[in-house]
Coordinates of C-alpha atoms and ligand atoms in Angstrom, one line a residue:
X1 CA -21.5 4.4 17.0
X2 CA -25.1 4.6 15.4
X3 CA -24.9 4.0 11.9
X4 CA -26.6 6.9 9.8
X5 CA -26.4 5.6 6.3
X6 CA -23.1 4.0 5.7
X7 CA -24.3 1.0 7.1
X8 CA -22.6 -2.2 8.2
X9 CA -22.0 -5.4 5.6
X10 CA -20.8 -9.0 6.5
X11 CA -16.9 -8.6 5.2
X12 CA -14.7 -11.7 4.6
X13 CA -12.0 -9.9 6.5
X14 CA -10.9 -12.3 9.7
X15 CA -12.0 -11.3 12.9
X16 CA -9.5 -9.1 14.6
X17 CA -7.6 -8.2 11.3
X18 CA -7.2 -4.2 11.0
X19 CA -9.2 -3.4 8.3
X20 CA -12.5 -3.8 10.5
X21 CA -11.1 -0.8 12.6
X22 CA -10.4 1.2 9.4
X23 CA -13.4 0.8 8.4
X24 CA -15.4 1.7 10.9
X25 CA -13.0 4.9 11.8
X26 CA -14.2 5.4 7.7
X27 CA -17.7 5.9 8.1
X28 CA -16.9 8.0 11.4
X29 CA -14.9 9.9 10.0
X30 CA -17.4 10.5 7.1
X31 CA -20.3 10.8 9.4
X32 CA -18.4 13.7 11.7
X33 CA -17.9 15.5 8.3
X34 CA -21.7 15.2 7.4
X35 CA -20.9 14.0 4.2
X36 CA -24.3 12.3 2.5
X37 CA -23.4 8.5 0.8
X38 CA -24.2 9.3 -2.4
X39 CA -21.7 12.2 -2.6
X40 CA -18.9 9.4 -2.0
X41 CA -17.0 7.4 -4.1
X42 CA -14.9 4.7 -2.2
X43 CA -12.2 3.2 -4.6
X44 CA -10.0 0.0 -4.3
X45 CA -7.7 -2.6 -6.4
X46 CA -7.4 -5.6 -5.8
X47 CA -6.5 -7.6 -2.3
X48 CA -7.9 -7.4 1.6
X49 CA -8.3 -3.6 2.0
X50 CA -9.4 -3.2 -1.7
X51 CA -13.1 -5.1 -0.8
X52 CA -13.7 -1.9 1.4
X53 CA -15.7 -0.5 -0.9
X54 CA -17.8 -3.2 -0.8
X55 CA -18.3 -3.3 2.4
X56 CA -19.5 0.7 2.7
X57 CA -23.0 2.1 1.4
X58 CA -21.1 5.2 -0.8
X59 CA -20.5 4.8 -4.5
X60 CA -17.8 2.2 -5.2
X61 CA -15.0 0.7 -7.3
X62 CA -12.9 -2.0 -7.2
X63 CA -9.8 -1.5 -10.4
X64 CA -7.6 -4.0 -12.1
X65 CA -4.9 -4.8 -9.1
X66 CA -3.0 -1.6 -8.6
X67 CA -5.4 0.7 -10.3
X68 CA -7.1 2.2 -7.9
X69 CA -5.7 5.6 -9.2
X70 CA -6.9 6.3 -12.1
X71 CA -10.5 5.7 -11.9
X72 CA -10.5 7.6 -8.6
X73 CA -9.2 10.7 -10.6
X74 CA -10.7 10.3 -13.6
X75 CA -14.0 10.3 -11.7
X76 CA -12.9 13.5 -9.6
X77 CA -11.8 15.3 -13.0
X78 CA -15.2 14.3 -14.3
X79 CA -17.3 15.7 -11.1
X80 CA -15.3 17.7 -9.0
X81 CA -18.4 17.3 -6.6
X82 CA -17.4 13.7 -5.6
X83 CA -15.8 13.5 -2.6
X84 CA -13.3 10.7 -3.6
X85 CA -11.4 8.4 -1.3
X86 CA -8.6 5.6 -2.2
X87 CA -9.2 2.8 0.3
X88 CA -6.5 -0.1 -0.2
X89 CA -3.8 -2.2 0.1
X90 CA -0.1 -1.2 0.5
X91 CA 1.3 -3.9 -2.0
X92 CA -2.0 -2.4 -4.5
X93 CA -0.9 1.4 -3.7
X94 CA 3.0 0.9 -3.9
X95 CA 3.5 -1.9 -5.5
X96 CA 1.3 -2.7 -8.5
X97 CA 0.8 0.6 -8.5
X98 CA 4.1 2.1 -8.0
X99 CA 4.0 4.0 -10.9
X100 CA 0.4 5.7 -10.5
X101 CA 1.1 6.4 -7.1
X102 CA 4.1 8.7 -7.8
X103 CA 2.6 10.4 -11.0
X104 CA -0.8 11.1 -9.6
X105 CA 1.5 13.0 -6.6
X106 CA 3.0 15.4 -9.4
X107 CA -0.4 15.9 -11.1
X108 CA -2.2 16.4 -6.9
X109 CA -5.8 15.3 -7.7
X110 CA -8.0 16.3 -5.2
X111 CA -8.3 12.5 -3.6
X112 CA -7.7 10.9 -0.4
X113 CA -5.9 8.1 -0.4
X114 CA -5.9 5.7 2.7
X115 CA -3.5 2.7 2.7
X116 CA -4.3 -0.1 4.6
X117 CA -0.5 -0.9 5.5
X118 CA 0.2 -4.8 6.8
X119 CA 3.5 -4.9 5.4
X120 CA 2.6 -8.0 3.9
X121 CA 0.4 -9.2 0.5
X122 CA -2.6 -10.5 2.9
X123 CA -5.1 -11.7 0.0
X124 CA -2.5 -14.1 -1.6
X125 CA -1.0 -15.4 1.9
X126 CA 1.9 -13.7 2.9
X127 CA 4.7 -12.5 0.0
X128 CA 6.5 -9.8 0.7
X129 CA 5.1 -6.7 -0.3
X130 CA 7.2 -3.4 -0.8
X131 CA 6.8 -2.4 2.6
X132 CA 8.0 -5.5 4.4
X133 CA 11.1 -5.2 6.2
X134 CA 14.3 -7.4 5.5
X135 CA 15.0 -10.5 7.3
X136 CA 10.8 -10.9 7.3
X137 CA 10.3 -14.8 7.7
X138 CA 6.6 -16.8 6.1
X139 CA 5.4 -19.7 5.0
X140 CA 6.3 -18.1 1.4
X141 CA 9.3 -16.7 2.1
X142 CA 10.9 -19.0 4.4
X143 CA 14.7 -17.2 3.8
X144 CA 13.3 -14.2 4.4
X145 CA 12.3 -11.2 2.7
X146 CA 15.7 -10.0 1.0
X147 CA 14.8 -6.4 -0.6
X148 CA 15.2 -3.1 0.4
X149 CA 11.7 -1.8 1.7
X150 CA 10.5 0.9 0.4
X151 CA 9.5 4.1 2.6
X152 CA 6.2 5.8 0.9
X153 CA 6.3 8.7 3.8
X154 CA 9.8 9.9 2.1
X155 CA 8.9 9.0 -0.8
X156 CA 5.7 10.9 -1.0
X157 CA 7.1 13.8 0.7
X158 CA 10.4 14.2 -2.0
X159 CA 7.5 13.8 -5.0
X160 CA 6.2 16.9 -3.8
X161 CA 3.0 15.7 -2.2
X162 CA 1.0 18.1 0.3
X163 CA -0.7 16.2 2.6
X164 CA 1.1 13.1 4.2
X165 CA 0.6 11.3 7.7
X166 CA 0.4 8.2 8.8
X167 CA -2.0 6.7 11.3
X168 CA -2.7 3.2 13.3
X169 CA -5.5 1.2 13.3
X170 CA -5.0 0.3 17.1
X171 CA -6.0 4.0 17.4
X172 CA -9.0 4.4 16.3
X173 CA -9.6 8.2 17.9
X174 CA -6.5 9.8 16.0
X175 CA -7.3 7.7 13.2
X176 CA -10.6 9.2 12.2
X177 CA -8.9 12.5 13.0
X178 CA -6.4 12.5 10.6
X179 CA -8.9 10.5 8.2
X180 CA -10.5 14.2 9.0
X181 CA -8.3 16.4 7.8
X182 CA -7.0 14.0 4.8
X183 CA -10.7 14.4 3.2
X184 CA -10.9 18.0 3.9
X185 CA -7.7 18.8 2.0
X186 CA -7.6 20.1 -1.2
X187 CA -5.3 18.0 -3.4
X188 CA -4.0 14.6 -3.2
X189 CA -3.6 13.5 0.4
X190 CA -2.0 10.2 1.8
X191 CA -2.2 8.4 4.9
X192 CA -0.3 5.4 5.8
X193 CA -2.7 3.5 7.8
X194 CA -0.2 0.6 9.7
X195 CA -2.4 -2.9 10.2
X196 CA -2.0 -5.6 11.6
X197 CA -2.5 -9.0 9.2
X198 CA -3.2 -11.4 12.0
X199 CA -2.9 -14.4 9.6
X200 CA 0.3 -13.7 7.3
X201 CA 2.0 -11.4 9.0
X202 CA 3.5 -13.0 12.5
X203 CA 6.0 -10.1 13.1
X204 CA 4.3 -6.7 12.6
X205 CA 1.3 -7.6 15.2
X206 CA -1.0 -4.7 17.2
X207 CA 1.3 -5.5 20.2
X208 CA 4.7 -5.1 18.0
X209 CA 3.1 -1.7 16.6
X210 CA 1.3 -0.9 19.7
X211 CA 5.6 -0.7 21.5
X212 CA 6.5 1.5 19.0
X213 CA 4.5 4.3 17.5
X214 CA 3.7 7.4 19.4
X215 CA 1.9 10.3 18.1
X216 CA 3.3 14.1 16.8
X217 CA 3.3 16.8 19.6
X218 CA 1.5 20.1 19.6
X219 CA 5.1 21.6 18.9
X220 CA 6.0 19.8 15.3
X221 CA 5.3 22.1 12.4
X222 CA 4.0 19.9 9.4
X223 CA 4.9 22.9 7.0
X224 CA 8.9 22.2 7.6
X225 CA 10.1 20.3 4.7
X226 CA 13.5 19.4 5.8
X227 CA 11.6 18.3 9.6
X228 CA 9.4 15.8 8.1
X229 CA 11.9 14.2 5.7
X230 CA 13.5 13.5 8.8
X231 CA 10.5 12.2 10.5
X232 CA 9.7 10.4 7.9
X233 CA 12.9 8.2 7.6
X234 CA 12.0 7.8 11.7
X235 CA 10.7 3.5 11.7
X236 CA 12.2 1.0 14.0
X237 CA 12.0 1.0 17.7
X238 CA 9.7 4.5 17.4
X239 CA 7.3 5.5 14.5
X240 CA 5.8 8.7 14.5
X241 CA 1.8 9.0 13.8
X242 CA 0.3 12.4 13.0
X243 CA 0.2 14.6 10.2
X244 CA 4.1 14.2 8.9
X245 CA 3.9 17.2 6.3
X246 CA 1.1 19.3 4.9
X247 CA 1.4 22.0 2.5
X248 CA -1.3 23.9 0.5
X249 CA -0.7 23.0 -3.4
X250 CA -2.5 23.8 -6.2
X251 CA -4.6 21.1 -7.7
X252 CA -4.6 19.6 -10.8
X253 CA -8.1 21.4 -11.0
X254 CA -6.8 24.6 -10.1
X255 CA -4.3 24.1 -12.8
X256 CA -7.2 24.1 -16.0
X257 CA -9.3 26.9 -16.4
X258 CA -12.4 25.1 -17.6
X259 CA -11.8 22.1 -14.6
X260 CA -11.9 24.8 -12.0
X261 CA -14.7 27.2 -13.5
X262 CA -18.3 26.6 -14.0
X263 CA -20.4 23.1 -13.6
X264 CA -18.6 19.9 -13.1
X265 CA -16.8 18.5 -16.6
X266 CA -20.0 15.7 -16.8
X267 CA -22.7 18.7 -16.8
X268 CA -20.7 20.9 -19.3
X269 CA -22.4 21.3 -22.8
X270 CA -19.9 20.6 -25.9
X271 CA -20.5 22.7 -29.1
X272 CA -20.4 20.2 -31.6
X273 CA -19.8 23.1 -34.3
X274 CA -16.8 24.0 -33.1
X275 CA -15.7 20.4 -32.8
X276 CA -16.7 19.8 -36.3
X277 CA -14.9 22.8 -38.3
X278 CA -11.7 21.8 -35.9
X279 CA -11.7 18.2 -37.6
X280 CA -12.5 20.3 -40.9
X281 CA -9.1 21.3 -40.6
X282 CA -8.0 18.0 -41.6
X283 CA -9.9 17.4 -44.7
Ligands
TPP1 C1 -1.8 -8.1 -12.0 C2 -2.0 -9.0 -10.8 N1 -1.0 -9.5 -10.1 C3 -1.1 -10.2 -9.0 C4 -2.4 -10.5 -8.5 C5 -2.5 -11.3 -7.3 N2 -2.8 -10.5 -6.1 C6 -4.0 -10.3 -5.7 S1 -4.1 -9.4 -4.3 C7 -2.4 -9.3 -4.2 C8 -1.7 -8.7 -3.1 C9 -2.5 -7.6 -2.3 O1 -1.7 -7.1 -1.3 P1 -2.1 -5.7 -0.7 O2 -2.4 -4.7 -1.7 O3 -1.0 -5.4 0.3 O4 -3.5 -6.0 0.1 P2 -3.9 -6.9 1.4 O5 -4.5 -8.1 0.8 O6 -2.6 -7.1 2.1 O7 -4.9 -6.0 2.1 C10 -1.8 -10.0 -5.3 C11 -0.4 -10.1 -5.5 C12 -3.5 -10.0 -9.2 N3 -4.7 -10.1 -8.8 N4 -3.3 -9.2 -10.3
SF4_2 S1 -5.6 -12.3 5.7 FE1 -4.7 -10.6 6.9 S2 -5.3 -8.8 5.8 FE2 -6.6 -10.5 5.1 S3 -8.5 -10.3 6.3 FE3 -7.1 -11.8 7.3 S4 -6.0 -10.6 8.8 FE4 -6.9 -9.2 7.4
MG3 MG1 -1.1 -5.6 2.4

């Protein structure tokens, strides 16, 4: 596809790993939706996936290793105008950051969050992240990976979140079409982006994804709670792709008056009186 101002950098990704896919389907996706560079922020951690915004001609942050939450919200509570997307790792999203990842579902930021899922902790050679299954053999771990993994689908989806699906990078098509609809919904959104590590991960390969998944027919209704838990606890022998459950929430903007009305918090004037006989108050 022509490039029209995203524009393509030398990664350090290995040739044939996922995360070229994803980003490519990235600027597509972006592209399609006419959105202009500078109106992007791309945000990432720490690891593989979290050098995408590096690698993407928006406005960019890499955090502290499982921080890519917080500065991706602060920024959208500062301009609401930013069109902010989370592009990282799964051991950076749920992981490291476990904890941000649940509490920024109850608060539902306005950001999109796309998890570059290998099942594995790529940049440091193969531990087991949280979404690794049991029994999961490396150099590393040569007993096997002996905890329970986690499922971020369910888990997202009993948090309350509003906008969850998960997506393949073998399919690059449905990938930028849910990568679609993720941006274009209002308040936090999360897709589960599965990705093969072709270097540390030896089990969970495009050919071992590429048996199982299959996509959501015409006839699933995302809006039915109780449905997509059940979806979501589908993995194994089939994995569903698609939009798993979508809901309209109110945002965390929505939610304070002087967020949602008027200019953008980093345009809005302070009155420094007011400020002053309110630490007057003190004296
Ligand atoms: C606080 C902290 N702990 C551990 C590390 C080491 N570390 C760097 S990347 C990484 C794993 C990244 O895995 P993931 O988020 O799945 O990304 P991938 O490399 O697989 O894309 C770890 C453990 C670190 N940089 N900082
Ligand atoms: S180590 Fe794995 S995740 Fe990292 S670039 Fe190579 S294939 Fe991709
Ligand atoms: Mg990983």
């Amino acid at each position: 596809m022509e490039d029209k101002g995203f524009c393509t950098y030398e990664t350090a990704w290995c040739p044939g790993c996922g995360d070229h896919s994803i980003l490519e389907a990235l600027k597509e996706a972006l592209e399609q939706l006419g959105k202009e560079p500078y109106k992007v922020l791309v945000v990432g951690g720490i690891g593989q996936a979290a050098k995408t915004p590096q690698y993407i001609n928006t406005n960019g942050f890499c955090g502290l290793h499982g921080r890519a939450i917080p500065p991706a919200a602060a920024a959208k509570i500062a301009n609401k105008e930013l069109t902010v997307i989370i592009d990282t790792g799964d051991g950076d999203s749920y992981g490291e950051g476990g904890n941000h990842f649940i509490h920024n579902i109850r608060r539902n930021a306005d950001i999109t969050h796309f998890v570059h899922d290998n099942q594995i902790y790529g940049l440091t050679k193969g531990q087991a992240s949280p979404t690794t299954d049991i029994g999961h053999v490396t150099d590393v771990q040569p007993a096997g990976a002996i905890n329970t993994p986690m499922n971020p689908i369910l888990t997202a989806i009993s948090m309350g979140a509003g906008f969850v699906a998960r997506a393949f990078s073998g399919d690059k098509e449905h990938l930028v079409s849910i990568m679609k609809e993720a941006i274009n919904y209002k308040g936090y959104s999360l897709v589960d982006i599965l990705q093969p590590c072709i270097s540390f991960n030896k089990v969970n390969t495009f050919q071992w994804y590429s048996k199982r998944v299959y996509k959501l027919d015409s006839g699933y209704d995302p809006a039915n709670r109780l449905k997509a838990v059940e979806k979501a606890m589908e993995w194994g022998n089939s994995i569903p792709l698609g939009i798993i459950y979508k809901e309209e929430k109110e945002t965390f903007h929505d939610k304070i008056g002087f967020l949602k009305n008027g200019a953008p918090l980093m345009e809005q004037k302070h009155d420094l009186s007011k400020i002053k006989s309110f630490m007057n108050d003190f004296i």
